[in-house]
Amino acid sequence: MATTVRFEDVLDDVRAGEPAACERLFNSMARRVAGFLRAQGVADPEGLTNEVFHRVFSSIDRFDGGEGQFRAWVFTIARNLVADERRRAARRPWTRRALDKVVAIGGDVEEEALDQLGNTWAREILQALSSDQRDVLLLRVVSDLSVKETATVLGKTPGAVKTLQRRALASLRRHLRTRGEHR
Amino acid sequence: MSGRADRISVTSLGHLDDPAVERLLRGETPEGTGRGMTAVASFLLDVRLSARDEPIPAMEPRVAALIAVEPAVPHVATNPRRTARTERANGFGERMRKIMRAIAAILTGKLIVGAAIAVASVGGLQQADVIDIPGLPDAAKPGAVEVDEAPTDPDRGFGEDVGGERTSPSASEQRREGADGGTAPAAQSGLDGNGATTDTGGDSSAISLDTTSATTAEASTEDGDDTSADTTEDASEVSDERCPGRSGEVPGAHGAGGAGPPGSDDGGHPSCSASGT
């Protein structure tokens, strides 16, 4: 059974290049990575998820640690890719606008994306948070990371993460109250 | 009062301990919190459930190709771990070979450049007579041979005759010396056809040229007298015969034309200048 397999064993098999172990690891984590990327508002969550795992499998030899460290490592890569995409979008804003226009015309992709995260309303509320607050909330809620793992991903102390998540929750409550409705 | 408490809770949520925050993040409403916290918990639960409903992305071919180990050479070993190790070892060996090739190329290039610099330095020092390596040719000597050995009379250089620095030779000696001094280059110039030499000995070639021109000009003024002066004739003799200053017939006759320095191109008679007139 898959539940009886220790993560360390799977990781060893991945290091050894066993395809089945790599596929198992991909299937167990790709969903949360894609959810994190989608909630961050990236244009192509599936493509970026594949990029994350391409980097993971390319440099798995350099990784040393347990399950918690591995998850933190994977989401660190994902977060760095999000930052890269945002930098690219900032340099070429016309690309993002054109893509939004295409999505708006097509409709299907946008609908599919919004279905994954509820609706535009939820995403707008998340986007209203500061970048650090949003990262903390998504890593804790969507990626299901612990405080320590989140601190590793963000390069902060656990205390700073706790402070950030409290502020994020407070800000979230304020935004929800301002909007006055929640499904 | 409630407004102030609400502001405090909004900014810091200080009234919630860590377990309460954890429950809130899981989508549960902690006891003792207000209606606002319930909305937050509900929102976070929606976000969490939406993430769980996220379909597993399809693995792209590039990722599949990366994790699918396909040995280039069919092997009998069935252990995939061993195959992967071999692949990694081969990759490591390939990288090492590339590094070694790069190092060898750099060393070879440095050797070549260093050898070239050393050869150029030794050659330059040899040329400058700083060092003397017997096997190497001295390029300064051929130039000196051209300058020093060109006069027919090895006792006299061109500069002595032309420059007029000798103090008290007799008139005949002066003439003879002037003639002798001018003979060789004049002959040389006649043979060369252009009379232009490159070194300071070129003064002598200028002498021969000027002599020829002066001869031609004078011959034209003497009603054809000796107009058949042959170019193959010894130019120094011609100049010696026709120079009025030499014979003393017309003292200072070529003062106008001889104002220039000996061997200059201003028409002055160099042989006369050599005589000190």
Short mmCIF file of C-alpha atoms in Angstrom, two decimals:
data_model
loop_
_atom_site.label_atom_id
_atom_site.label_comp_id
_atom_site.label_asym_id
_atom_site.label_seq_id
_atom_site.Cartn_x
_atom_site.Cartn_y
_atom_site.Cartn_z
CA MET A 1 0.00 0.00 0.00
CA ALA A 2 1.13 3.48 -0.71
CA THR A 3 0.41 4.61 2.82
CA THR A 4 2.85 2.14 4.30
CA VAL A 5 5.77 3.33 2.22
CA ARG A 6 8.03 5.62 4.17
CA PHE A 7 8.79 8.91 2.54
CA GLU A 8 12.52 8.40 3.07
CA ASP A 9 12.36 5.19 1.06
CA VAL A 10 10.56 6.94 -1.76
CA LEU A 11 13.15 9.68 -1.65
CA ASP A 12 15.96 7.14 -1.83
CA ASP A 13 14.34 5.54 -4.85
CA VAL A 14 13.95 8.94 -6.48
CA ARG A 15 17.62 9.62 -5.87
CA ALA A 16 18.41 6.28 -7.46
CA GLY A 17 16.41 7.34 -10.50
CA GLU A 18 13.61 4.85 -10.17
CA PRO A 19 10.83 6.07 -12.46
CA ALA A 20 8.01 4.64 -10.36
CA ALA A 21 9.21 6.47 -7.28
CA CYS A 22 9.55 9.69 -9.22
CA GLU A 23 6.04 9.34 -10.53
CA ARG A 24 4.72 8.60 -7.08
CA LEU A 25 6.41 11.67 -5.69
CA PHE A 26 5.07 13.77 -8.51
CA ASN A 27 1.52 12.56 -7.99
CA SER A 28 1.65 13.10 -4.26
CA MET A 29 2.89 16.66 -4.38
CA ALA A 30 1.97 18.11 -7.76
CA ARG A 31 -1.59 18.81 -6.71
CA ARG A 32 -0.61 21.02 -3.80
CA VAL A 33 2.06 22.72 -5.85
CA ALA A 34 -0.42 23.46 -8.59
CA GLY A 35 -2.95 24.73 -6.05
CA PHE A 36 -0.34 27.01 -4.53
CA LEU A 37 0.64 28.33 -7.94
CA ARG A 38 -2.94 28.84 -9.00
CA ALA A 39 -3.78 30.69 -5.81
CA GLN A 40 -0.76 32.88 -6.46
CA GLY A 41 -2.40 33.86 -9.74
CA VAL A 42 0.18 32.55 -12.16
CA ALA A 43 -0.86 32.26 -15.79
CA ASP A 44 -0.08 28.58 -16.31
CA PRO A 45 -0.13 26.62 -13.04
CA GLU A 46 0.22 23.22 -14.74
CA GLY A 47 3.20 24.26 -16.80
CA LEU A 48 4.88 25.87 -13.84
CA THR A 49 4.22 22.79 -11.73
CA ASN A 50 6.04 20.71 -14.32
CA GLU A 51 8.87 23.21 -14.25
CA VAL A 52 9.05 22.85 -10.47
CA PHE A 53 9.39 19.09 -10.70
CA HIS A 54 11.79 19.30 -13.57
CA ARG A 55 14.07 21.27 -11.31
CA VAL A 56 13.41 18.95 -8.41
CA PHE A 57 14.37 15.84 -10.35
CA SER A 58 17.31 17.59 -11.96
CA SER A 59 18.89 18.49 -8.65
CA ILE A 60 17.59 15.77 -6.36
CA ASP A 61 21.18 14.65 -5.74
CA ARG A 62 21.90 17.90 -3.98
CA PHE A 63 18.99 17.55 -1.58
CA ASP A 64 19.60 16.13 1.85
CA GLY A 65 16.86 15.92 4.47
CA GLY A 66 13.55 14.44 5.48
CA GLU A 67 9.99 14.90 4.33
CA GLY A 68 9.51 18.28 5.92
CA GLN A 69 12.67 19.68 4.41
CA PHE A 70 11.77 18.19 1.05
CA ARG A 71 8.38 19.84 1.00
CA ALA A 72 9.92 23.11 2.06
CA TRP A 73 12.48 22.74 -0.73
CA VAL A 74 9.82 22.03 -3.36
CA PHE A 75 7.73 25.02 -2.36
CA THR A 76 10.80 27.20 -2.22
CA ILE A 77 11.38 26.35 -5.87
CA ALA A 78 7.72 27.03 -6.62
CA ARG A 79 7.82 30.37 -4.86
CA ASN A 80 10.99 31.36 -6.71
CA LEU A 81 9.32 30.52 -10.00
CA VAL A 82 6.34 32.66 -9.05
CA ALA A 83 8.70 35.53 -8.31
CA ASP A 84 10.43 35.01 -11.66
CA GLU A 85 7.13 35.07 -13.50
CA ARG A 86 6.06 38.23 -11.73
CA ARG A 87 9.32 39.90 -12.65
CA ARG A 88 8.85 38.89 -16.27
CA ALA A 89 5.28 40.15 -16.22
CA ALA A 90 6.43 43.44 -14.74
CA ARG A 91 8.96 43.84 -17.53
CA ARG A 92 6.40 43.00 -20.22
CA PRO A 93 3.02 44.13 -18.94
CA TRP A 94 1.53 43.99 -22.46
CA THR A 95 1.98 40.21 -22.45
CA ARG A 96 -0.08 39.83 -19.34
CA ARG A 97 -2.75 42.20 -20.59
CA ALA A 98 -2.93 40.38 -23.91
CA LEU A 99 -3.18 37.05 -22.13
CA ASP A 100 -5.94 38.34 -19.90
CA LYS A 101 -7.77 39.56 -22.97
CA VAL A 102 -7.46 36.18 -24.67
CA VAL A 103 -8.69 34.44 -21.55
CA ALA A 104 -11.59 36.82 -21.28
CA ILE A 105 -12.55 36.15 -24.88
CA GLY A 106 -12.11 32.41 -24.62
CA GLY A 107 -13.73 32.12 -21.26
CA ASP A 108 -13.17 28.41 -20.74
CA VAL A 109 -9.71 28.65 -19.28
CA GLU A 110 -10.74 31.42 -16.97
CA GLU A 111 -13.78 29.52 -15.84
CA GLU A 112 -11.72 26.46 -15.19
CA ALA A 113 -9.19 28.45 -13.23
CA LEU A 114 -11.78 30.12 -11.09
CA ASP A 115 -13.52 26.86 -10.40
CA GLN A 116 -10.37 25.57 -8.79
CA LEU A 117 -10.22 28.32 -6.25
CA GLY A 118 -13.84 29.14 -5.79
CA ASN A 119 -14.26 32.38 -7.68
CA THR A 120 -12.71 35.68 -8.51
CA TRP A 121 -13.94 37.04 -5.26
CA ALA A 122 -11.77 34.70 -3.23
CA ARG A 123 -8.76 35.41 -5.32
CA GLU A 124 -9.24 39.13 -5.10
CA ILE A 125 -9.31 38.90 -1.35
CA LEU A 126 -6.08 36.94 -1.34
CA GLN A 127 -4.50 39.42 -3.71
CA ALA A 128 -5.48 42.22 -1.39
CA LEU A 129 -3.12 40.85 1.26
CA SER A 130 0.50 41.80 1.32
CA SER A 131 2.87 39.47 -0.48
CA ASP A 132 4.32 37.98 2.69
CA GLN A 133 0.92 37.55 4.29
CA ARG A 134 -0.44 35.85 1.18
CA ASP A 135 2.56 33.56 0.98
CA VAL A 136 2.19 32.55 4.61
CA LEU A 137 -1.53 31.87 4.29
CA LEU A 138 -1.18 29.86 1.09
CA LEU A 139 1.76 27.84 2.35
CA ARG A 140 -0.06 27.05 5.57
CA VAL A 141 -3.52 26.41 4.11
CA VAL A 142 -3.03 25.24 0.52
CA SER A 143 0.39 23.63 0.76
CA ASP A 144 -0.29 22.37 4.28
CA LEU A 145 3.16 23.25 5.53
CA SER A 146 3.98 23.65 9.20
CA VAL A 147 5.18 26.91 10.71
CA LYS A 148 8.75 25.68 10.61
CA GLU A 149 8.56 24.57 6.98
CA THR A 150 6.90 27.84 6.03
CA ALA A 151 9.67 29.71 7.77
CA THR A 152 12.20 27.72 5.76
CA VAL A 153 10.47 28.54 2.49
CA LEU A 154 10.23 32.23 3.26
CA GLY A 155 13.64 32.49 4.86
CA LYS A 156 12.18 33.81 8.08
CA THR A 157 12.06 32.71 11.68
CA PRO A 158 9.06 30.74 12.95
CA GLY A 159 8.18 33.67 15.18
CA ALA A 160 8.08 35.98 12.19
CA VAL A 161 5.84 33.51 10.39
CA LYS A 162 3.45 33.39 13.34
CA THR A 163 3.30 37.16 13.41
CA LEU A 164 2.71 37.28 9.68
CA GLN A 165 -0.11 34.75 9.81
CA ARG A 166 -1.83 36.63 12.61
CA ARG A 167 -1.64 39.82 10.62
CA ALA A 168 -2.85 37.96 7.54
CA LEU A 169 -5.87 36.64 9.40
CA ALA A 170 -6.63 40.09 10.76
CA SER A 171 -6.33 41.61 7.33
CA LEU A 172 -8.51 38.88 5.92
CA ARG A 173 -11.19 39.57 8.47
CA ARG A 174 -11.08 43.25 7.66
CA HIS A 175 -11.45 42.62 3.93
CA LEU A 176 -14.27 40.16 4.48
CA ARG A 177 -16.06 42.61 6.71
CA THR A 178 -15.60 45.36 4.19
CA ARG A 179 -17.12 43.29 1.45
CA GLY A 180 -19.86 42.24 3.82
CA GLU A 181 -20.51 38.90 2.32
CA HIS A 182 -19.09 35.47 2.12
CA ARG A 183 -20.58 32.46 0.54
CA MET B 1 -15.35 50.71 23.76
CA SER B 2 -16.07 47.83 21.49
CA GLY B 3 -14.69 49.85 18.61
CA ARG B 4 -11.29 50.14 20.29
CA ALA B 5 -11.20 46.45 21.10
CA ASP B 6 -12.16 45.69 17.55
CA ARG B 7 -9.31 47.83 16.20
CA ILE B 8 -6.84 45.98 18.42
CA SER B 9 -8.11 42.59 17.37
CA VAL B 10 -8.11 43.57 13.74
CA THR B 11 -4.54 44.71 13.73
CA SER B 12 -2.94 41.95 15.75
CA LEU B 13 -5.43 39.27 16.75
CA GLY B 14 -3.58 39.23 20.01
CA HIS B 15 -6.44 37.60 21.80
CA LEU B 16 -5.91 34.37 19.84
CA ASP B 17 -3.31 31.92 21.04
CA ASP B 18 -1.39 29.65 18.72
CA PRO B 19 -3.81 26.69 18.90
CA ALA B 20 -6.68 29.01 18.08
CA VAL B 21 -4.82 30.31 15.07
CA GLU B 22 -4.09 26.76 13.95
CA ARG B 23 -7.75 25.85 14.20
CA LEU B 24 -8.62 28.96 12.26
CA LEU B 25 -6.20 27.97 9.50
CA ARG B 26 -7.82 24.54 9.34
CA GLY B 27 -11.14 26.22 8.75
CA GLU B 28 -12.56 25.79 12.25
CA THR B 29 -13.91 28.62 14.31
CA PRO B 30 -12.26 28.86 17.72
CA GLU B 31 -14.47 29.31 20.73
CA GLY B 32 -14.93 32.80 21.98
CA THR B 33 -14.25 34.56 18.73
CA GLY B 34 -16.66 36.86 17.04
CA ARG B 35 -18.66 36.58 13.90
CA GLY B 36 -15.76 37.98 11.87
CA MET B 37 -13.58 35.03 12.75
CA THR B 38 -16.26 32.67 11.59
CA ALA B 39 -16.22 34.29 8.19
CA VAL B 40 -12.45 33.98 8.06
CA ALA B 41 -12.58 30.32 9.01
CA SER B 42 -15.21 29.67 6.37
CA PHE B 43 -13.14 31.45 3.73
CA LEU B 44 -10.00 29.51 4.60
CA LEU B 45 -11.92 26.24 4.50
CA ASP B 46 -13.12 27.08 1.01
CA VAL B 47 -9.58 27.79 -0.08
CA ARG B 48 -8.32 24.56 1.43
CA LEU B 49 -11.06 22.48 -0.18
CA SER B 50 -10.52 24.14 -3.52
CA ALA B 51 -6.85 23.23 -3.36
CA ARG B 52 -7.74 19.65 -2.55
CA ASP B 53 -10.01 19.52 -5.55
CA GLU B 54 -7.18 20.62 -7.76
CA PRO B 55 -6.58 17.92 -10.36
CA ILE B 56 -3.12 16.45 -10.60
CA PRO B 57 -1.38 18.19 -13.46
CA ALA B 58 -0.35 16.05 -16.37
CA MET B 59 3.32 15.29 -16.43
CA GLU B 60 4.96 16.99 -19.37
CA PRO B 61 7.21 14.96 -21.67
CA ARG B 62 10.34 16.79 -20.56
CA VAL B 63 9.74 15.74 -16.95
CA ALA B 64 8.85 12.22 -17.99
CA ALA B 65 12.00 12.03 -20.09
CA LEU B 66 14.01 13.26 -17.14
CA ILE B 67 12.82 10.61 -14.73
CA ALA B 68 12.61 7.76 -17.26
CA VAL B 69 16.00 6.09 -17.17
CA GLU B 70 16.77 4.66 -20.53
CA PRO B 71 20.30 3.35 -20.82
CA ALA B 72 21.99 4.16 -24.07
CA VAL B 73 23.49 0.64 -24.32
CA PRO B 74 21.30 -2.37 -23.62
CA HIS B 75 22.50 -4.01 -20.49
CA VAL B 76 21.86 -7.28 -18.77
CA ALA B 77 21.57 -5.83 -15.32
CA THR B 78 17.97 -5.48 -14.28
CA ASN B 79 18.58 -3.36 -11.23
CA PRO B 80 17.31 0.11 -12.05
CA ARG B 81 19.19 1.65 -9.14
CA ARG B 82 22.43 0.38 -10.51
CA THR B 83 21.49 1.74 -13.93
CA ALA B 84 20.78 5.13 -12.48
CA ARG B 85 24.07 5.13 -10.62
CA THR B 86 25.88 4.23 -13.82
CA GLU B 87 24.15 7.04 -15.63
CA ARG B 88 25.11 9.50 -12.98
CA ALA B 89 28.67 8.21 -12.95
CA ASN B 90 28.85 8.57 -16.71
CA GLY B 91 27.56 12.10 -16.42
CA PHE B 92 30.13 12.86 -13.77
CA GLY B 93 32.91 11.36 -15.88
CA GLU B 94 31.81 13.37 -18.88
CA ARG B 95 31.88 16.56 -16.84
CA MET B 96 35.31 15.73 -15.51
CA ARG B 97 36.59 15.04 -19.01
CA LYS B 98 35.28 18.39 -20.16
CA ILE B 99 36.96 20.12 -17.25
CA MET B 100 40.26 18.36 -17.91
CA ARG B 101 40.10 19.23 -21.59
CA ALA B 102 39.47 22.84 -20.74
CA ILE B 103 42.40 22.91 -18.32
CA ALA B 104 44.69 21.32 -20.90
CA ALA B 105 43.62 23.81 -23.53
CA ILE B 106 44.26 26.71 -21.19
CA LEU B 107 47.70 25.40 -20.25
CA THR B 108 48.64 24.85 -23.88
CA GLY B 109 47.57 28.32 -24.81
CA LYS B 110 49.53 29.84 -21.97
CA LEU B 111 52.60 27.84 -22.96
CA ILE B 112 52.40 29.05 -26.55
CA VAL B 113 51.89 32.66 -25.57
CA GLY B 114 54.69 32.48 -23.01
CA ALA B 115 57.11 30.96 -25.50
CA ALA B 116 56.28 33.63 -28.05
CA ILE B 117 56.84 36.38 -25.50
CA ALA B 118 60.16 34.84 -24.44
CA VAL B 119 61.39 34.56 -28.03
CA ALA B 120 60.38 38.12 -28.77
CA SER B 121 62.08 39.36 -25.60
CA VAL B 122 65.35 37.57 -26.35
CA GLY B 123 65.30 38.82 -29.92
CA GLY B 124 64.68 42.36 -28.79
CA LEU B 125 67.46 42.22 -26.25
CA GLN B 126 69.77 40.81 -28.87
CA GLN B 127 68.86 43.60 -31.25
CA ALA B 128 69.48 46.17 -28.57
CA ASP B 129 72.86 44.62 -27.79
CA VAL B 130 71.83 44.06 -24.22
CA ILE B 131 72.69 40.43 -24.51
CA ASP B 132 74.77 38.59 -27.03
CA ILE B 133 73.71 35.14 -27.97
CA PRO B 134 76.18 33.69 -30.47
CA GLY B 135 73.68 31.72 -32.46
CA LEU B 136 71.38 34.60 -33.16
CA PRO B 137 72.03 36.94 -36.10
CA ASP B 138 72.73 40.56 -35.28
CA ALA B 139 70.52 42.65 -37.47
CA ALA B 140 72.34 45.91 -36.67
CA LYS B 141 75.50 44.91 -38.52
CA PRO B 142 74.16 44.78 -42.07
CA GLY B 143 72.97 48.35 -41.79
CA ALA B 144 76.39 49.45 -40.57
CA VAL B 145 78.01 47.66 -43.47
CA GLU B 146 75.89 49.59 -45.89
CA VAL B 147 76.86 52.91 -44.41
CA ASP B 148 80.49 52.33 -43.65
CA GLU B 149 81.61 50.30 -46.58
CA ALA B 150 79.94 52.23 -49.36
CA PRO B 151 82.81 54.73 -49.99
CA THR B 152 85.56 53.48 -52.18
CA ASP B 153 88.17 55.07 -50.03
CA PRO B 154 87.99 53.37 -46.72
CA ASP B 155 89.97 56.13 -45.04
CA ARG B 156 87.44 58.80 -45.68
CA GLY B 157 83.82 58.83 -45.01
CA PHE B 158 81.30 60.89 -46.83
CA GLY B 159 80.58 63.04 -43.90
CA GLU B 160 84.16 64.16 -43.66
CA ASP B 161 84.34 65.30 -47.22
CA VAL B 162 80.98 66.80 -47.55
CA GLY B 163 80.74 68.40 -44.20
CA GLY B 164 83.97 70.31 -44.72
CA GLU B 165 85.21 69.79 -41.24
CA ARG B 166 88.73 69.12 -42.27
CA THR B 167 90.68 72.24 -41.44
CA SER B 168 93.56 72.90 -43.79
CA PRO B 169 93.95 70.77 -46.75
CA SER B 170 95.55 72.23 -49.78
CA ALA B 171 93.40 73.35 -52.63
CA SER B 172 94.37 70.45 -54.80
CA GLU B 173 93.87 68.09 -51.98
CA GLN B 174 90.54 69.64 -51.35
CA ARG B 175 89.61 69.19 -54.91
CA ARG B 176 90.89 65.72 -54.97
CA GLU B 177 89.26 64.84 -51.78
CA GLY B 178 86.09 66.37 -52.91
CA ALA B 179 86.37 64.52 -56.12
CA ASP B 180 87.24 61.32 -54.43
CA GLY B 181 84.56 61.78 -51.93
CA GLY B 182 82.03 62.38 -54.58
CA THR B 183 83.18 59.82 -57.01
CA ALA B 184 81.92 56.74 -55.54
CA PRO B 185 78.42 57.88 -54.83
CA ALA B 186 78.24 59.65 -58.11
CA ALA B 187 79.23 56.52 -59.84
CA GLN B 188 76.89 54.63 -57.70
CA SER B 189 74.11 56.96 -58.52
CA GLY B 190 74.88 56.70 -62.14
CA LEU B 191 74.82 53.01 -61.98
CA ASP B 192 71.77 52.92 -59.88
CA GLY B 193 69.92 55.23 -62.12
CA ASN B 194 68.33 57.06 -59.30
CA GLY B 195 71.19 57.94 -57.04
CA ALA B 196 69.02 57.84 -54.02
CA THR B 197 70.41 56.00 -51.10
CA THR B 198 68.80 55.70 -47.80
CA ASP B 199 71.33 56.43 -45.16
CA THR B 200 73.30 59.53 -44.20
CA GLY B 201 75.48 58.55 -47.05
CA GLY B 202 72.61 59.88 -49.08
CA ASP B 203 74.38 63.20 -48.85
CA SER B 204 76.79 61.85 -51.36
CA SER B 205 74.01 60.82 -53.64
CA ALA B 206 72.59 64.27 -53.35
CA ILE B 207 76.00 65.55 -54.31
CA SER B 208 76.08 63.50 -57.42
CA LEU B 209 72.61 64.50 -58.39
CA ASP B 210 73.24 68.16 -57.78
CA THR B 211 76.47 67.88 -59.63
CA THR B 212 74.74 66.44 -62.60
CA SER B 213 72.09 69.09 -62.59
CA ALA B 214 74.63 71.82 -62.15
CA THR B 215 76.62 70.38 -64.95
CA THR B 216 73.65 70.29 -67.21
CA ALA B 217 72.68 73.83 -66.38
CA GLU B 218 76.17 75.14 -66.88
CA ALA B 219 76.61 73.23 -70.05
CA SER B 220 73.50 74.83 -71.42
CA THR B 221 74.86 78.29 -70.70
CA GLU B 222 78.20 77.68 -72.37
CA ASP B 223 76.92 77.44 -75.89
CA GLY B 224 77.00 73.75 -76.09
CA ASP B 225 80.44 73.47 -74.68
CA ASP B 226 80.71 70.01 -73.36
CA THR B 227 77.04 69.56 -73.73
CA SER B 228 77.71 65.99 -74.57
CA ALA B 229 78.57 65.32 -71.02
CA ASP B 230 77.85 61.72 -70.74
CA THR B 231 75.91 60.49 -67.88
CA THR B 232 78.19 57.55 -67.73
CA GLU B 233 81.10 59.87 -67.31
CA ASP B 234 82.44 60.27 -63.87
CA ALA B 235 80.17 62.86 -62.46
CA SER B 236 82.63 64.00 -59.89
CA GLU B 237 85.15 64.83 -62.52
CA VAL B 238 82.61 66.82 -64.40
CA SER B 239 81.68 68.73 -61.37
CA ASP B 240 85.29 69.22 -60.51
CA GLU B 241 86.07 70.65 -63.91
CA ARG B 242 83.06 72.86 -64.20
CA CYS B 243 82.88 74.21 -60.79
CA PRO B 244 84.14 77.80 -61.06
CA GLY B 245 84.66 78.05 -57.35
CA ARG B 246 87.08 75.20 -57.43
CA SER B 247 89.29 76.62 -60.05
CA GLY B 248 89.25 79.98 -58.40
CA GLU B 249 88.30 81.69 -61.66
CA VAL B 250 85.14 83.06 -60.25
CA PRO B 251 85.56 83.28 -56.53
CA GLY B 252 82.23 83.06 -54.79
CA ALA B 253 80.50 82.54 -58.08
CA HIS B 254 78.18 80.03 -56.68
CA GLY B 255 77.52 81.95 -53.56
CA ALA B 256 73.99 82.46 -54.61
CA GLY B 257 73.41 78.89 -55.29
CA GLY B 258 75.71 77.57 -52.68
CA ALA B 259 74.13 79.15 -49.74
CA GLY B 260 72.60 75.95 -48.71
CA PRO B 261 74.31 73.33 -46.77
CA PRO B 262 76.32 70.74 -48.53
CA GLY B 263 74.28 68.14 -50.14
CA SER B 264 71.11 70.12 -49.76
CA ASP B 265 68.63 70.35 -52.55
CA ASP B 266 68.83 74.09 -52.96
CA GLY B 267 71.29 73.95 -55.81
CA GLY B 268 74.43 74.63 -53.80
CA HIS B 269 77.57 72.93 -54.91
CA PRO B 270 78.49 70.48 -52.30
CA SER B 271 82.05 70.07 -53.34
CA CYS B 272 82.61 73.77 -53.01
CA SER B 273 81.03 73.76 -49.69
CA ALA B 274 83.36 71.02 -48.74
CA SER B 275 86.26 73.28 -49.68
CA GLY B 276 85.08 75.89 -47.24
CA THR B 277 84.25 78.59 -49.79
#
